[in-house]
Amino acid sequence: MTMLDTMTTATTATTATTATTATTATTVTTTSTATTSTATATRPGAWTAVCAYTDLLPERGACVLVDGEQIAIFRTFDGELFAIGNRDPYSGAYVLSRGIVGTRRGEPTVASPMHKQVFSLVTGRCLDDPETAVPVYPVRVHDGAVEVGR
């Protein structure tokens, strides 16, 4: 088993305690071993609730699954939220939610825990290699719930 297989297995095998909420064909699942949520949007362009705002710790990432896509959500110390694709394009592992949150020249960033490339949380662009980027998703708080747009 390679390091990539181990990381992927660890990411997908985190199911301990599961709570499910269903509202208008939207399902949200949260596990207690790591902050991971699963959500299904009912239509493209919809906002999907993924967790409570208070579930997110400042300067830490959380991984959510929205319509089959792993999305890393970050809350900064000032309360701002960011959402980017969770897949590290250099290693192929779904680990960016576990990266080191920081700033570079005032821009909020996350460093991949695999090879330490730094990605902008605003644009998704790799600050070490501007030709590489990860997807960026709209994120907001609505009635205390964090929602991701697709």
PDB file of C-alpha atoms in Angstrom:
ATOM      1  CA  MET A   1       0.000   0.000   0.000  1.00  0.00           C
ATOM      2  CA  THR A   2       1.512   3.346  -1.034  1.00  0.00           C
ATOM      3  CA  MET A   3       1.443   6.587   0.977  1.00  0.00           C
ATOM      4  CA  LEU A   4      -1.266   7.859  -1.391  1.00  0.00           C
ATOM      5  CA  ASP A   5      -3.368   4.727  -0.780  1.00  0.00           C
ATOM      6  CA  THR A   6      -2.896   5.122   2.966  1.00  0.00           C
ATOM      7  CA  MET A   7      -3.950   8.802   2.883  1.00  0.00           C
ATOM      8  CA  THR A   8      -6.968   8.048   0.688  1.00  0.00           C
ATOM      9  CA  THR A   9      -8.000   5.148   2.932  1.00  0.00           C
ATOM     10  CA  ALA A  10      -7.623   7.315   6.030  1.00  0.00           C
ATOM     11  CA  THR A  11      -9.706  10.054   4.416  1.00  0.00           C
ATOM     12  CA  THR A  12     -12.526   7.770   3.336  1.00  0.00           C
ATOM     13  CA  ALA A  13     -12.594   5.521   6.398  1.00  0.00           C
ATOM     14  CA  THR A  14     -13.506   8.092   9.047  1.00  0.00           C
ATOM     15  CA  THR A  15     -16.937   6.959  10.145  1.00  0.00           C
ATOM     16  CA  ALA A  16     -17.508   6.760  13.896  1.00  0.00           C
ATOM     17  CA  THR A  17     -20.668   8.516  14.963  1.00  0.00           C
ATOM     18  CA  THR A  18     -23.059   9.589  12.224  1.00  0.00           C
ATOM     19  CA  ALA A  19     -25.907  12.049  12.536  1.00  0.00           C
ATOM     20  CA  THR A  20     -28.139  12.566   9.509  1.00  0.00           C
ATOM     21  CA  THR A  21     -30.461  15.459   8.808  1.00  0.00           C
ATOM     22  CA  ALA A  22     -32.807  15.506   5.808  1.00  0.00           C
ATOM     23  CA  THR A  23     -34.501  18.653   4.529  1.00  0.00           C
ATOM     24  CA  THR A  24     -35.924  18.903   1.014  1.00  0.00           C
ATOM     25  CA  ALA A  25     -33.690  16.176  -0.422  1.00  0.00           C
ATOM     26  CA  THR A  26     -30.582  17.586   1.310  1.00  0.00           C
ATOM     27  CA  THR A  27     -28.632  15.144   3.467  1.00  0.00           C
ATOM     28  CA  VAL A  28     -25.912  16.220   5.878  1.00  0.00           C
ATOM     29  CA  THR A  29     -23.752  13.635   7.639  1.00  0.00           C
ATOM     30  CA  THR A  30     -21.149  14.525  10.264  1.00  0.00           C
ATOM     31  CA  THR A  31     -18.582  12.216  11.843  1.00  0.00           C
ATOM     32  CA  SER A  32     -16.916  12.650  15.210  1.00  0.00           C
ATOM     33  CA  THR A  33     -13.413  11.346  14.352  1.00  0.00           C
ATOM     34  CA  ALA A  34     -12.699  14.289  12.054  1.00  0.00           C
ATOM     35  CA  THR A  35     -14.780  17.175  10.864  1.00  0.00           C
ATOM     36  CA  THR A  36     -16.247  15.575   7.752  1.00  0.00           C
ATOM     37  CA  SER A  37     -19.678  16.202   6.280  1.00  0.00           C
ATOM     38  CA  THR A  38     -21.579  14.746   3.362  1.00  0.00           C
ATOM     39  CA  ALA A  39     -24.214  16.812   1.582  1.00  0.00           C
ATOM     40  CA  THR A  40     -26.261  16.477  -1.571  1.00  0.00           C
ATOM     41  CA  ALA A  41     -27.596  19.543  -3.360  1.00  0.00           C
ATOM     42  CA  THR A  42     -30.970  19.277  -5.051  1.00  0.00           C
ATOM     43  CA  ARG A  43     -30.061  21.394  -8.109  1.00  0.00           C
ATOM     44  CA  PRO A  44     -26.988  23.010  -9.693  1.00  0.00           C
ATOM     45  CA  GLY A  45     -26.245  26.493  -8.370  1.00  0.00           C
ATOM     46  CA  ALA A  46     -27.896  25.695  -5.056  1.00  0.00           C
ATOM     47  CA  TRP A  47     -26.402  26.385  -1.656  1.00  0.00           C
ATOM     48  CA  THR A  48     -25.825  23.266   0.420  1.00  0.00           C
ATOM     49  CA  ALA A  49     -25.614  23.361   4.214  1.00  0.00           C
ATOM     50  CA  VAL A  50     -22.582  21.353   5.353  1.00  0.00           C
ATOM     51  CA  CYS A  51     -22.089  22.106   9.067  1.00  0.00           C
ATOM     52  CA  ALA A  52     -22.734  24.644  11.810  1.00  0.00           C
ATOM     53  CA  TYR A  53     -20.442  27.674  11.805  1.00  0.00           C
ATOM     54  CA  THR A  54     -19.481  26.890  15.402  1.00  0.00           C
ATOM     55  CA  ASP A  55     -18.248  23.425  14.323  1.00  0.00           C
ATOM     56  CA  LEU A  56     -15.343  25.055  12.473  1.00  0.00           C
ATOM     57  CA  LEU A  57     -12.299  25.898  14.570  1.00  0.00           C
ATOM     58  CA  PRO A  58     -10.308  29.023  13.646  1.00  0.00           C
ATOM     59  CA  GLU A  59      -7.198  28.321  11.540  1.00  0.00           C
ATOM     60  CA  ARG A  60      -8.243  24.675  11.018  1.00  0.00           C
ATOM     61  CA  GLY A  61      -9.682  22.974   7.976  1.00  0.00           C
ATOM     62  CA  ALA A  62     -12.634  20.618   7.640  1.00  0.00           C
ATOM     63  CA  CYS A  63     -13.485  18.357   4.733  1.00  0.00           C
ATOM     64  CA  VAL A  64     -17.033  18.165   3.373  1.00  0.00           C
ATOM     65  CA  LEU A  65     -18.421  16.087   0.541  1.00  0.00           C
ATOM     66  CA  VAL A  66     -20.848  17.992  -1.695  1.00  0.00           C
ATOM     67  CA  ASP A  67     -22.260  16.248  -4.755  1.00  0.00           C
ATOM     68  CA  GLY A  68     -19.371  13.777  -4.700  1.00  0.00           C
ATOM     69  CA  GLU A  69     -16.694  16.509  -4.509  1.00  0.00           C
ATOM     70  CA  GLN A  70     -14.383  16.792  -1.499  1.00  0.00           C
ATOM     71  CA  ILE A  71     -14.214  20.430  -0.433  1.00  0.00           C
ATOM     72  CA  ALA A  72     -11.891  21.848   2.219  1.00  0.00           C
ATOM     73  CA  ILE A  73     -13.479  24.591   4.341  1.00  0.00           C
ATOM     74  CA  PHE A  74     -11.405  26.972   6.457  1.00  0.00           C
ATOM     75  CA  ARG A  75     -12.350  29.518   9.119  1.00  0.00           C
ATOM     76  CA  THR A  76      -9.755  32.196   9.831  1.00  0.00           C
ATOM     77  CA  PHE A  77      -9.170  33.895  13.198  1.00  0.00           C
ATOM     78  CA  ASP A  78     -11.176  36.905  12.016  1.00  0.00           C
ATOM     79  CA  GLY A  79     -14.157  34.602  11.238  1.00  0.00           C
ATOM     80  CA  GLU A  80     -13.879  34.660   7.453  1.00  0.00           C
ATOM     81  CA  LEU A  81     -14.705  31.424   5.588  1.00  0.00           C
ATOM     82  CA  PHE A  82     -13.001  29.946   2.516  1.00  0.00           C
ATOM     83  CA  ALA A  83     -13.706  26.797   0.486  1.00  0.00           C
ATOM     84  CA  ILE A  84     -11.300  25.116  -1.945  1.00  0.00           C
ATOM     85  CA  GLY A  85     -10.951  21.689  -3.514  1.00  0.00           C
ATOM     86  CA  ASN A  86      -9.486  19.193  -1.032  1.00  0.00           C
ATOM     87  CA  ARG A  87      -7.259  17.380  -3.570  1.00  0.00           C
ATOM     88  CA  ASP A  88      -3.573  18.279  -3.537  1.00  0.00           C
ATOM     89  CA  PRO A  89      -2.700  18.469  -7.257  1.00  0.00           C
ATOM     90  CA  TYR A  90       0.945  17.538  -6.596  1.00  0.00           C
ATOM     91  CA  SER A  91       0.406  14.322  -4.622  1.00  0.00           C
ATOM     92  CA  GLY A  92      -3.135  13.443  -5.723  1.00  0.00           C
ATOM     93  CA  ALA A  93      -4.111  12.953  -2.066  1.00  0.00           C
ATOM     94  CA  TYR A  94      -7.246  14.532  -0.608  1.00  0.00           C
ATOM     95  CA  VAL A  95      -5.473  16.323   2.246  1.00  0.00           C
ATOM     96  CA  LEU A  96      -5.644  20.114   1.867  1.00  0.00           C
ATOM     97  CA  SER A  97      -8.212  20.362   4.698  1.00  0.00           C
ATOM     98  CA  ARG A  98      -5.419  19.079   6.971  1.00  0.00           C
ATOM     99  CA  GLY A  99      -2.922  21.679   5.787  1.00  0.00           C
ATOM    100  CA  ILE A 100      -1.261  24.489   7.698  1.00  0.00           C
ATOM    101  CA  VAL A 101      -3.308  27.704   7.548  1.00  0.00           C
ATOM    102  CA  GLY A 102      -1.406  30.979   7.344  1.00  0.00           C
ATOM    103  CA  THR A 103      -0.930  34.105   5.265  1.00  0.00           C
ATOM    104  CA  ARG A 104       1.495  35.264   2.628  1.00  0.00           C
ATOM    105  CA  ARG A 105       1.701  39.016   2.050  1.00  0.00           C
ATOM    106  CA  GLY A 106      -1.669  39.391   3.802  1.00  0.00           C
ATOM    107  CA  GLU A 107      -3.400  36.741   1.664  1.00  0.00           C
ATOM    108  CA  PRO A 108      -4.913  33.769   3.563  1.00  0.00           C
ATOM    109  CA  THR A 109      -3.251  30.501   2.534  1.00  0.00           C
ATOM    110  CA  VAL A 110      -3.013  26.793   3.266  1.00  0.00           C
ATOM    111  CA  ALA A 111       0.165  24.733   2.896  1.00  0.00           C
ATOM    112  CA  SER A 112      -0.328  21.168   1.733  1.00  0.00           C
ATOM    113  CA  PRO A 113       0.632  18.680   4.440  1.00  0.00           C
ATOM    114  CA  MET A 114       2.234  16.456   1.765  1.00  0.00           C
ATOM    115  CA  HIS A 115       4.868  18.559  -0.039  1.00  0.00           C
ATOM    116  CA  LYS A 116       4.182  21.980   1.532  1.00  0.00           C
ATOM    117  CA  GLN A 117       3.094  23.865  -1.603  1.00  0.00           C
ATOM    118  CA  VAL A 118       1.131  26.939  -0.528  1.00  0.00           C
ATOM    119  CA  PHE A 119      -2.314  27.676  -2.022  1.00  0.00           C
ATOM    120  CA  SER A 120      -4.288  30.915  -1.816  1.00  0.00           C
ATOM    121  CA  LEU A 121      -7.602  30.440  -0.037  1.00  0.00           C
ATOM    122  CA  VAL A 122      -8.964  33.371  -2.071  1.00  0.00           C
ATOM    123  CA  THR A 123      -8.023  32.297  -5.614  1.00  0.00           C
ATOM    124  CA  GLY A 124      -6.949  28.651  -5.237  1.00  0.00           C
ATOM    125  CA  ARG A 125      -3.710  29.495  -7.061  1.00  0.00           C
ATOM    126  CA  CYS A 126      -0.501  27.808  -5.912  1.00  0.00           C
ATOM    127  CA  LEU A 127       1.768  30.625  -4.751  1.00  0.00           C
ATOM    128  CA  ASP A 128       4.853  28.477  -5.402  1.00  0.00           C
ATOM    129  CA  ASP A 129       3.778  27.530  -8.948  1.00  0.00           C
ATOM    130  CA  PRO A 130       1.263  30.049 -10.433  1.00  0.00           C
ATOM    131  CA  GLU A 131       0.325  27.644 -13.260  1.00  0.00           C
ATOM    132  CA  THR A 132      -1.284  25.251 -10.753  1.00  0.00           C
ATOM    133  CA  ALA A 133      -4.540  25.912  -8.905  1.00  0.00           C
ATOM    134  CA  VAL A 134      -7.282  24.124  -6.996  1.00  0.00           C
ATOM    135  CA  PRO A 135     -11.002  24.889  -7.392  1.00  0.00           C
ATOM    136  CA  VAL A 136     -12.515  27.650  -5.261  1.00  0.00           C
ATOM    137  CA  TYR A 137     -16.141  27.465  -4.085  1.00  0.00           C
ATOM    138  CA  PRO A 138     -18.458  30.165  -2.779  1.00  0.00           C
ATOM    139  CA  VAL A 139     -19.166  29.766   0.937  1.00  0.00           C
ATOM    140  CA  ARG A 140     -21.461  31.659   3.296  1.00  0.00           C
ATOM    141  CA  VAL A 141     -23.154  31.470   6.681  1.00  0.00           C
ATOM    142  CA  HIS A 142     -26.957  31.346   6.647  1.00  0.00           C
ATOM    143  CA  ASP A 143     -28.878  31.045   9.930  1.00  0.00           C
ATOM    144  CA  GLY A 144     -25.759  29.732  11.693  1.00  0.00           C
ATOM    145  CA  ALA A 145     -25.102  27.038   9.062  1.00  0.00           C
ATOM    146  CA  VAL A 146     -22.116  27.031   6.708  1.00  0.00           C
ATOM    147  CA  GLU A 147     -23.307  26.655   3.122  1.00  0.00           C
ATOM    148  CA  VAL A 148     -21.267  25.849   0.019  1.00  0.00           C
ATOM    149  CA  GLY A 149     -22.409  26.988  -3.422  1.00  0.00           C
ATOM    150  CA  ARG A 150     -22.032  24.816  -6.527  1.00  0.00           C
TER     151      ARG A 150
END
